[in-house]
Coordinates of C-alpha atoms in Angstrom, one line a residue:
M1320 CA 114.4 34.3 273.5
P1321 CA 112.4 33.9 270.2
L1322 CA 110.5 30.9 271.6
L1323 CA 109.7 32.7 274.8
V1324 CA 108.4 35.7 272.8
L1325 CA 106.1 33.5 270.7
F1326 CA 104.4 32.0 273.8
I1327 CA 104.2 35.4 275.5
S1328 CA 102.2 36.6 272.4
W1329 CA 99.2 34.6 273.7
G1330 CA 99.0 37.1 276.6
T1331 CA 96.4 39.0 274.5
V1332 CA 94.2 37.3 272.0
Q1333 CA 92.6 39.2 269.1
T1334 CA 89.2 37.5 269.2
E1335 CA 88.0 38.8 265.9
V1336 CA 91.1 37.7 264.1
W1337 CA 91.0 34.2 265.6
L1338 CA 87.3 33.8 264.9
H1339 CA 88.0 34.6 261.3
L1340 CA 91.0 32.1 261.2
I1341 CA 88.9 29.3 262.8
E1342 CA 86.0 29.8 260.4
T1343 CA 88.0 30.2 257.2
Q1344 CA 91.6 28.9 257.5
L1345 CA 92.6 27.0 260.6
G1346 CA 90.9 23.7 259.7
R1347 CA 92.4 23.8 256.2
L1348 CA 95.9 24.6 257.5
L1349 CA 95.8 21.7 260.0
G1350 CA 94.4 19.3 257.4
N1351 CA 96.9 20.3 254.7
T1352 CA 99.8 20.1 257.2
L1353 CA 98.8 16.6 258.4
I1354 CA 98.3 15.3 254.9
L1355 CA 101.6 16.7 253.8
L1356 CA 103.4 15.2 256.8
L1357 CA 101.8 11.8 256.2
G1358 CA 102.5 11.8 252.5
V1359 CA 106.1 12.9 252.8
G1360 CA 106.7 10.6 255.8
V1361 CA 105.5 7.5 253.9
G1362 CA 107.3 8.5 250.7
V1363 CA 110.7 9.3 252.2
T1364 CA 110.6 6.1 254.3
L1365 CA 109.8 3.8 251.3
L1366 CA 112.2 5.5 249.0
G1367 CA 115.1 6.0 251.5
V1368 CA 114.9 2.6 253.1
S1369 CA 114.6 0.7 249.8
L1370 CA 117.5 2.5 248.2
A1371 CA 119.6 2.2 251.3
W1372 CA 119.1 -1.6 251.4
L1373 CA 119.9 -2.0 247.7
T1374 CA 123.2 0.0 247.9
A1375 CA 124.3 -1.4 251.2
M1376 CA 123.5 -5.1 250.8
C1377 CA 123.0 -5.8 247.1
E1378 CA 125.4 -5.9 244.2
F1379 CA 124.0 -4.7 240.9
P1380 CA 125.2 -2.6 237.9
G1381 CA 126.2 0.9 238.9
R1382 CA 125.9 0.3 242.6
K1383 CA 129.1 2.1 243.5
W1384 CA 128.0 5.1 241.5
F1385 CA 124.5 5.2 242.9
D1386 CA 126.0 4.9 246.4
W1387 CA 127.0 8.6 246.2
A1388 CA 124.8 9.8 243.4
L1389 CA 121.7 9.2 245.5
M1390 CA 122.9 12.0 247.9
L1391 CA 123.0 14.6 245.0
P1392 CA 119.4 15.8 245.6
F1393 CA 120.6 17.3 248.9
A1394 CA 122.1 20.1 246.6
V1395 CA 118.7 21.0 245.2
P1396 CA 116.5 23.3 247.4
A1397 CA 112.9 22.2 247.5
Y1398 CA 111.7 25.5 246.1
V1399 CA 114.0 25.0 243.0
L1400 CA 112.7 21.5 242.3
A1401 CA 109.1 22.8 242.8
F1402 CA 109.2 25.5 240.2
V1403 CA 111.2 23.3 237.7
F1404 CA 108.5 20.6 238.0
I1405 CA 105.7 23.1 237.6
G1406 CA 107.4 24.7 234.6
L1407 CA 107.9 21.4 233.0
L1408 CA 104.6 19.6 233.7
D1409 CA 102.1 22.5 233.9
F1410 CA 99.4 22.8 231.2
S1411 CA 101.5 25.3 229.2
G1412 CA 104.8 23.5 229.9
P1413 CA 106.8 21.6 227.3
V1414 CA 105.7 18.1 228.4
Q1415 CA 102.0 18.6 228.2
T1416 CA 102.3 20.7 225.0
Q1417 CA 104.2 17.9 223.3
L1418 CA 101.9 15.2 224.5
R1419 CA 98.8 17.1 223.2
E1420 CA 100.5 17.4 219.8
W1421 CA 101.1 13.7 219.7
F1422 CA 97.8 12.4 221.2
G1423 CA 95.3 15.2 220.7
R1424 CA 94.1 18.2 222.7
D1425 CA 91.7 16.1 224.7
L1426 CA 94.5 14.2 226.4
W1427 CA 94.0 14.1 230.2
F1428 CA 97.1 14.9 232.4
P1429 CA 97.1 14.9 236.2
P1430 CA 97.4 18.4 237.5
V1431 CA 100.9 19.1 238.8
R1432 CA 99.7 21.9 241.2
S1433 CA 98.1 19.4 243.5
T1434 CA 98.6 17.7 246.9
G1435 CA 100.3 14.8 245.1
G1436 CA 102.6 17.2 243.2
V1437 CA 103.9 19.0 246.3
I1438 CA 104.3 15.6 248.2
L1439 CA 106.3 14.2 245.3
V1440 CA 108.7 17.2 245.2
L1441 CA 109.3 17.1 248.9
V1442 CA 109.9 13.3 248.9
L1443 CA 112.5 13.6 246.1
V1444 CA 114.3 16.4 248.0
F1445 CA 114.2 15.0 251.5
Y1446 CA 114.5 11.2 251.0
P1447 CA 118.4 11.5 251.4
Y1448 CA 117.9 12.0 255.1
V1449 CA 116.4 8.6 255.5
Y1450 CA 118.7 7.1 252.8
M1451 CA 121.9 8.3 254.4
L1452 CA 121.1 7.2 258.0
A1453 CA 119.4 3.9 257.0
R1454 CA 122.3 3.0 254.8
S1455 CA 124.8 3.6 257.6
A1456 CA 122.7 1.4 259.9
F1457 CA 122.6 -1.4 257.4
V1458 CA 126.3 -1.3 256.7
A1459 CA 127.0 -1.2 260.5
Q1460 CA 125.1 -4.5 261.0
G1461 CA 127.9 -6.4 259.2
R1462 CA 127.8 -9.3 256.8
G1463 CA 128.0 -11.8 259.6
L1464 CA 124.4 -11.0 260.8
M1465 CA 123.0 -11.6 257.3
D1466 CA 125.0 -14.8 257.0
S1467 CA 123.6 -16.1 260.3
A1468 CA 120.1 -15.3 259.0
R1469 CA 120.8 -17.2 255.8
I1470 CA 122.0 -20.2 257.8
L1471 CA 118.7 -20.2 259.7
G1472 CA 116.9 -20.5 256.4
M1473 CA 115.9 -16.9 255.9
G1474 CA 115.8 -15.6 252.4
P1475 CA 116.7 -12.0 251.4
W1476 CA 113.2 -10.7 252.0
R1477 CA 112.7 -12.4 255.3
S1478 CA 116.2 -11.4 256.5
F1479 CA 115.3 -7.8 255.7
W1480 CA 112.0 -7.8 257.5
K1481 CA 112.9 -9.9 260.5
V1482 CA 116.6 -8.9 261.1
A1483 CA 117.9 -5.8 259.3
L1484 CA 114.8 -3.5 259.4
P1485 CA 114.1 -3.9 263.2
M1486 CA 117.8 -3.1 264.0
A1487 CA 117.9 -0.1 261.6
R1488 CA 114.6 1.3 262.9
P1489 CA 116.1 3.9 265.2
A1490 CA 118.3 5.3 262.4
I1491 CA 115.3 5.3 260.0
A1492 CA 113.1 7.1 262.6
A1493 CA 115.8 9.7 263.1
G1494 CA 116.0 10.3 259.3
L1495 CA 112.3 10.4 259.0
A1496 CA 112.0 13.0 261.8
L1497 CA 114.6 15.2 260.1
A1498 CA 112.7 15.0 256.8
L1499 CA 109.4 15.9 258.6
M1500 CA 111.1 18.9 260.3
E1501 CA 112.3 20.1 256.9
T1502 CA 108.8 19.6 255.6
L1503 CA 107.3 21.7 258.4
A1504 CA 109.9 24.4 257.7
D1505 CA 109.4 24.5 253.9
F1506 CA 107.9 27.7 252.5
G1507 CA 109.2 28.1 249.0
A1508 CA 107.9 24.8 247.6
V1509 CA 104.4 24.9 249.1
S1510 CA 104.1 28.6 248.0
S1511 CA 104.9 27.5 244.4
F1512 CA 102.2 24.9 244.5
N1513 CA 99.7 27.3 246.2
Y1514 CA 99.4 24.8 249.0
D1515 CA 98.5 26.5 252.2
T1516 CA 100.4 25.4 255.4
F1517 CA 101.3 27.2 258.6
T1518 CA 104.5 28.7 257.0
T1519 CA 102.5 30.4 254.2
A1520 CA 99.9 31.5 256.8
I1521 CA 102.6 33.1 258.9
Y1522 CA 104.0 35.0 255.9
K1523 CA 100.5 36.2 254.8
S1524 CA 99.7 37.3 258.4
W1525 CA 102.7 39.6 258.4
Y1526 CA 103.0 40.7 254.8
G1527 CA 99.3 40.5 253.9
F1528 CA 97.7 41.9 257.1
F1529 CA 100.7 43.4 258.9
N1530 CA 99.5 41.5 262.0
L1531 CA 102.7 40.4 263.8
Q1532 CA 100.8 39.1 266.8
A1533 CA 98.7 36.7 264.7
A1534 CA 101.8 35.6 262.9
A1535 CA 103.5 34.9 266.3
Q1536 CA 100.5 32.9 267.5
L1537 CA 100.4 30.8 264.3
A1538 CA 104.1 30.2 264.6
S1539 CA 103.6 28.9 268.2
L1540 CA 101.1 26.4 266.9
L1541 CA 103.5 25.2 264.2
L1542 CA 106.0 24.7 267.0
L1543 CA 103.8 21.9 268.4
F1544 CA 104.4 19.9 265.3
V1545 CA 108.1 20.7 265.4
A1546 CA 108.4 19.6 269.0
I1547 CA 106.9 16.2 268.3
A1548 CA 109.2 15.6 265.3
L1549 CA 112.2 16.8 267.4
L1550 CA 111.3 14.5 270.3
V1551 CA 111.1 11.5 267.9
E1552 CA 114.5 12.4 266.4
R1553 CA 116.2 12.7 269.8
R1554 CA 114.8 9.4 271.1
A1555 CA 115.6 7.6 267.9
R1556 CA 119.2 8.9 267.9
G1557 CA 119.6 7.8 271.5
K1558 CA 118.5 4.2 270.6
A1559 CA 120.6 4.3 267.4
R1560 CA 123.8 4.6 269.4
F1561 CA 123.3 1.2 270.8
A1562 CA 122.1 -0.4 267.6
E1563 CA 125.3 0.4 265.6
S1564 CA 128.2 -1.9 265.2
E1565 CA 131.9 -1.0 264.9
R1566 CA 132.1 -3.0 261.7
R1567 CA 131.8 -0.6 258.7
H1568 CA 133.4 -2.2 255.6
I1569 CA 131.5 -5.2 254.3
R1570 CA 131.1 -7.0 251.0
Q1571 CA 127.6 -6.9 249.5
V1572 CA 125.6 -9.9 250.8
Y1573 CA 123.3 -10.4 247.8
R1574 CA 124.4 -10.4 244.2
L1575 CA 121.3 -9.7 242.1
R1576 CA 120.9 -11.3 238.7
A1577 CA 119.0 -10.2 235.7
P1578 CA 116.3 -9.0 235.5
L1579 CA 116.4 -8.0 239.2
A1580 CA 119.8 -6.4 238.8
W1581 CA 118.7 -4.2 236.0
L1582 CA 115.4 -3.3 237.7
A1583 CA 117.5 -2.2 240.8
S1584 CA 119.7 0.0 238.5
G1585 CA 116.7 1.4 236.7
Y1586 CA 114.9 2.2 240.0
A1587 CA 117.9 4.0 241.5
G1588 CA 118.6 5.7 238.2
L1589 CA 115.1 7.0 237.8
V1590 CA 115.3 8.6 241.3
V1591 CA 118.6 10.4 240.4
I1592 CA 117.2 11.5 237.1
C1593 CA 114.0 12.9 238.5
A1594 CA 115.5 14.5 241.6
F1595 CA 118.8 15.9 240.1
V1596 CA 119.4 15.4 236.4
V1597 CA 116.1 16.7 235.1
P1598 CA 116.2 19.9 237.2
I1599 CA 119.8 20.6 236.2
I1600 CA 119.1 20.1 232.5
Q1601 CA 115.9 22.2 232.6
L1602 CA 117.6 25.1 234.4
L1603 CA 120.4 25.1 231.8
V1604 CA 117.9 25.1 229.0
W1605 CA 116.1 28.1 230.5
I1606 CA 119.4 29.9 231.2
F1607 CA 120.7 29.5 227.6
T1608 CA 117.3 30.5 226.0
D1609 CA 116.0 33.3 228.2
A1610 CA 118.0 34.1 231.4
F1611 CA 121.3 35.4 230.0
E1612 CA 119.7 38.9 229.7
D1613 CA 119.5 39.0 233.5
L1614 CA 123.3 38.5 233.8
D1615 CA 124.0 42.2 234.4
S1616 CA 125.5 44.4 237.1
R1617 CA 122.2 44.2 239.1
Y1618 CA 122.5 40.4 239.2
L1619 CA 126.1 40.6 240.1
G1620 CA 125.2 43.0 243.0
L1621 CA 122.6 40.5 244.1
V1622 CA 125.2 37.7 244.1
A1623 CA 127.7 39.9 246.0
K1624 CA 125.1 40.7 248.7
T1625 CA 124.1 37.1 249.0
L1626 CA 127.7 35.9 249.4
G1627 CA 128.4 38.8 251.8
L1628 CA 125.5 37.8 254.0
G1629 CA 126.6 34.2 253.9
A1630 CA 130.2 35.1 254.8
I1631 CA 129.2 37.4 257.7
A1632 CA 126.7 34.8 259.1
A1633 CA 129.2 32.0 258.8
V1634 CA 132.0 33.9 260.7
M1635 CA 129.7 34.9 263.5
T1636 CA 128.0 31.5 263.8
V1637 CA 131.3 29.6 263.8
T1638 CA 132.8 31.9 266.4
T1639 CA 129.8 31.4 268.6
A1640 CA 130.0 27.6 268.1
V1641 CA 133.7 27.7 269.1
L1642 CA 133.0 29.6 272.3
L1643 CA 130.1 27.2 273.2
A1644 CA 132.1 24.1 272.4
Y1645 CA 135.1 25.3 274.4
A1646 CA 132.9 26.2 277.4
Q1647 CA 131.3 22.8 277.3
R1648 CA 134.8 21.2 277.2
Q1649 CA 136.2 23.3 280.1
H1650 CA 133.1 23.3 282.3
R1651 CA 131.5 19.9 282.4
D1652 CA 128.4 20.6 284.4
R1653 CA 124.6 20.4 283.8
W1654 CA 124.1 24.1 283.4
V1655 CA 126.6 24.5 280.6
A1656 CA 125.4 21.3 278.9
G1657 CA 121.8 22.4 279.1
S1658 CA 122.6 25.9 277.7
V1659 CA 124.5 24.3 274.8
S1660 CA 121.6 22.0 274.1
I1661 CA 119.1 24.8 274.1
A1662 CA 121.3 26.9 271.8
N1663 CA 121.5 24.0 269.4
L1664 CA 117.7 23.7 269.1
G1665 CA 117.6 26.5 266.5
Y1666 CA 118.1 24.2 263.6
A1667 CA 114.8 22.4 264.4
L1668 CA 112.9 25.8 264.2
P1669 CA 111.4 26.7 260.8
G1670 CA 112.9 30.0 259.5
S1671 CA 109.4 31.6 259.5
V1672 CA 108.9 30.8 263.2
L1673 CA 112.3 32.1 264.2
A1674 CA 111.9 35.2 262.1
V1675 CA 108.6 36.1 263.8
G1676 CA 110.0 35.5 267.2
I1677 CA 113.0 37.7 266.6
M1678 CA 110.8 40.4 265.0
V1679 CA 108.5 40.6 268.0
A1680 CA 111.5 40.7 270.4
F1681 CA 113.3 43.4 268.4
T1682 CA 110.1 45.5 268.0
W1683 CA 109.8 45.4 271.8
L1684 CA 113.4 46.5 272.2
D1685 CA 112.9 49.4 269.7
G1686 CA 109.7 50.5 271.4
T1687 CA 110.9 50.3 275.0
I1688 CA 114.7 51.1 274.8
A1689 CA 116.0 52.3 271.4
I1690 CA 113.4 54.9 270.4
P1691 CA 112.9 56.4 274.0
L1692 CA 116.7 56.6 274.4
Q1693 CA 117.1 58.5 271.1
Q1694 CA 114.3 60.9 271.9
W1695 CA 115.8 61.5 275.4
L1696 CA 119.1 62.4 273.7
G1697 CA 117.3 64.8 271.4
F1698 CA 117.3 62.7 268.2
E1699 CA 114.4 61.6 266.1
G1700 CA 113.2 58.2 267.3
R1701 CA 113.9 55.5 264.8
Q1702 CA 113.8 51.7 264.8
L1703 CA 117.4 50.4 265.3
F1704 CA 116.8 46.7 265.6
M1705 CA 113.7 45.8 263.6
G1706 CA 114.5 45.6 259.9
S1707 CA 118.2 45.8 260.5
L1708 CA 121.0 43.6 259.1
L1709 CA 121.8 42.7 262.7
A1710 CA 118.4 41.1 263.2
L1711 CA 118.8 39.0 260.0
I1712 CA 122.3 37.8 261.1
V1713 CA 121.0 36.9 264.5
A1714 CA 118.3 34.8 262.9
Y1715 CA 120.9 33.0 260.7
G1716 CA 123.1 32.5 263.8
I1717 CA 120.3 30.9 265.9
R1718 CA 119.0 28.8 262.9
F1719 CA 122.3 27.3 261.9
L1720 CA 124.3 27.2 265.1
A1721 CA 123.8 23.4 265.4
V1722 CA 125.2 23.0 261.8
A1723 CA 128.5 24.7 262.9
F1724 CA 128.6 23.2 266.4
G1725 CA 128.8 19.6 265.3
P1726 CA 132.1 19.9 263.3
V1727 CA 133.6 22.2 265.8
E1728 CA 132.8 19.9 268.7
S1729 CA 134.3 16.9 266.8
G1730 CA 137.5 18.9 266.1
L1731 CA 137.9 19.9 269.8
Q1732 CA 137.5 16.3 270.8
R1733 CA 140.6 15.4 268.7
I1734 CA 142.7 17.8 270.8
R1735 CA 143.6 15.6 273.8
P1736 CA 144.2 17.3 277.1
S1737 CA 147.7 15.7 277.3
I1738 CA 148.8 17.8 274.3
L1739 CA 147.7 21.0 276.0
E1740 CA 149.4 19.9 279.3
S1741 CA 152.6 19.2 277.4
A1742 CA 152.5 22.7 275.8
Q1743 CA 151.9 24.4 279.2
S1744 CA 154.7 22.4 280.8
L1745 CA 157.1 23.7 278.1
G1746 CA 156.2 27.3 279.0
E1747 CA 154.0 28.0 276.0
P1748 CA 151.8 31.1 276.7
P1749 CA 148.0 30.9 276.1
M1750 CA 148.1 32.8 272.8
G1751 CA 150.9 30.5 271.6
I1752 CA 148.8 27.4 272.4
V1753 CA 145.9 28.9 270.4
R1754 CA 148.2 29.7 267.5
R1755 CA 150.4 26.5 267.5
I1756 CA 147.8 23.9 268.6
Y1757 CA 144.2 24.9 268.5
L1758 CA 144.2 26.7 265.1
P1759 CA 146.2 24.1 263.1
M1760 CA 144.2 21.2 264.6
L1761 CA 140.8 22.9 264.4
S1762 CA 141.3 24.4 260.9
P1763 CA 139.6 21.6 258.9
S1764 CA 136.7 21.5 261.3
L1765 CA 136.3 25.3 261.2
I1766 CA 136.4 25.4 257.4
T1767 CA 133.8 22.6 257.2
A1768 CA 131.5 24.3 259.7
A1769 CA 131.9 27.7 257.9
L1770 CA 131.1 26.1 254.5
L1771 CA 128.0 24.3 255.8
V1772 CA 126.6 27.5 257.5
F1773 CA 127.5 29.6 254.4
V1774 CA 125.5 27.3 252.0
D1775 CA 122.5 27.0 254.4
V1776 CA 122.3 30.8 254.7
L1777 CA 122.4 31.2 250.9
K1778 CA 119.5 28.7 250.5
E1779 CA 117.4 30.1 253.5
M1780 CA 114.2 31.6 252.1
P1781 CA 111.5 32.3 254.7
A1782 CA 113.7 34.1 257.3
T1783 CA 115.3 36.2 254.6
L1784 CA 112.0 37.1 253.1
L1785 CA 110.5 38.2 256.4
M1786 CA 113.5 40.0 257.9
R1787 CA 115.8 41.3 255.1
P1788 CA 116.5 45.1 255.3
F1789 CA 115.5 47.2 252.4
G1790 CA 117.9 46.6 249.4
W1791 CA 119.3 43.3 250.8
D1792 CA 117.6 40.8 248.5
T1793 CA 119.3 37.5 248.0
L1794 CA 119.3 34.8 245.4
A1795 CA 116.6 32.9 247.3
V1796 CA 114.4 36.1 247.4
R1797 CA 115.0 36.6 243.7
I1798 CA 113.8 33.1 243.0
F1799 CA 110.6 33.7 245.2
E1800 CA 109.8 36.9 243.3
M1801 CA 110.2 35.4 239.9
T1802 CA 108.3 32.2 240.6
S1803 CA 105.5 34.2 242.3
E1804 CA 105.0 35.8 238.9
G1805 CA 105.4 32.5 237.0
E1806 CA 108.6 33.6 235.3
W1807 CA 110.4 30.3 235.6
E1808 CA 113.1 31.2 233.0
R1809 CA 114.2 34.3 235.0
A1810 CA 114.4 32.2 238.2
A1811 CA 116.7 29.7 236.5
L1812 CA 120.0 31.6 236.8
P1813 CA 119.9 32.2 240.6
A1814 CA 118.5 28.7 241.1
F1815 CA 121.4 27.1 239.2
T1816 CA 123.8 29.2 241.2
L1817 CA 122.3 27.9 244.4
V1818 CA 122.5 24.3 243.2
L1819 CA 126.2 24.7 242.4
V1820 CA 126.9 26.1 245.8
G1821 CA 124.7 23.4 247.4
L1822 CA 127.0 20.8 246.0
I1823 CA 129.6 21.8 248.6
P1824 CA 128.1 20.1 251.6
V1825 CA 127.1 17.1 249.4
V1826 CA 130.8 16.6 248.5
L1827 CA 131.7 16.9 252.2
L1828 CA 129.2 14.2 253.0
M1829 CA 130.5 12.0 250.2
R1830 CA 134.1 12.3 251.5
R1831 CA 132.9 11.5 255.0
S1832 CA 131.0 8.5 253.7
A1833 CA 134.0 7.3 251.8
R1834 CA 136.2 7.5 254.9
H1835 CA 133.7 5.4 256.9

């Protein structure tokens, strides 16, 4: 429905608004978005593939530790790393201040609030998508393939370019597409850097000009970029299924010797330090120096509302995922499969796009049904849907349904039909089957799905900013408000809380990686 609403918004075009956008902003928005996609795409590919090859195929000091440590940046939201880097490296930050004391006031330092700065931050946050999928592809190729290449006279470099990289290309493309979709959806990081993209333009159209129609039309343009990235990801995943091998556990093929071994350790260590260690240390420094004064009843209320929203959204989203997965299992036809696929598209939609689509739809429902019905009943006509908690929960549910559906579907696949047939033959009633078979066997998957949705809801910024009811600020909203005013220290406490919570899915990923 939100997608349909966005395209229907083109039924009437505000000529003056669009002439103004074309003359002043549209070219810059397109240029900035394309530059950002190109920079992040190249960066995450180089970083993710190189680190994946090193940890999958090479032996060097600390390799086992880096194997999982390189996934830690998943826990840091892009907008958190953005304001930490700005606070550290800006003109008045501690790094430049100290360097000027050492080398003089005329020392030149590249501006952190730049195109390069925002690209660097997004690369450090999103490279794990490429790293994780590329590493799995390299491991799946097996040692025998590399040994065969060595017998044919290929060295490590040539084996990588001629054998390993072409076979891993579908997985790399899938990871790259995911990183680009996250880049298109980002709002907090680009806002911190004052870097205008479609997500910031959508926010300004609504909150700056209160023009919901223009926001919807801008959102539909952003969808074109998302559709291309989604198409690449789906096609790449389809090819990746045939590129993978069943062989998972291999010994490292190449044992690096000094100085290459220490260069590899230093390279991987530098990435972990910049993307995870430095942000954590800086947040703790700000918390212990300035942010403890914010740890009061108001902050605890903010945490309670954030956790409450996450819990409600997780329960409703997981329940919907269970119903869809069960329907797909019981009714194997094209209509059900197509409906499930469409329902799972929400994760590819930027939060700002989804929020605008739902706001337009709910505004129409209020104007055509809710308000006239109240007036007909003799009550004062008020908006019931727009600006309600229900609208926000619906947005979360659509956005993160795919996150819950994956674990739930995997859990259902482990329940073989023969188990259910045996229970029915023994006279077990339907509720007994649910209680004795479905719940025990699905519990791990349900818990995993709920945790993943819960964490994603806590970190979601654009949808929450646009749709939250009055008085329902979250930790992400608090971070946006503080960073918009340049109060990095006061944003540190909610940011650190989100990073700690964000470690939950990272731990789940690490456990899954260890099992495979």
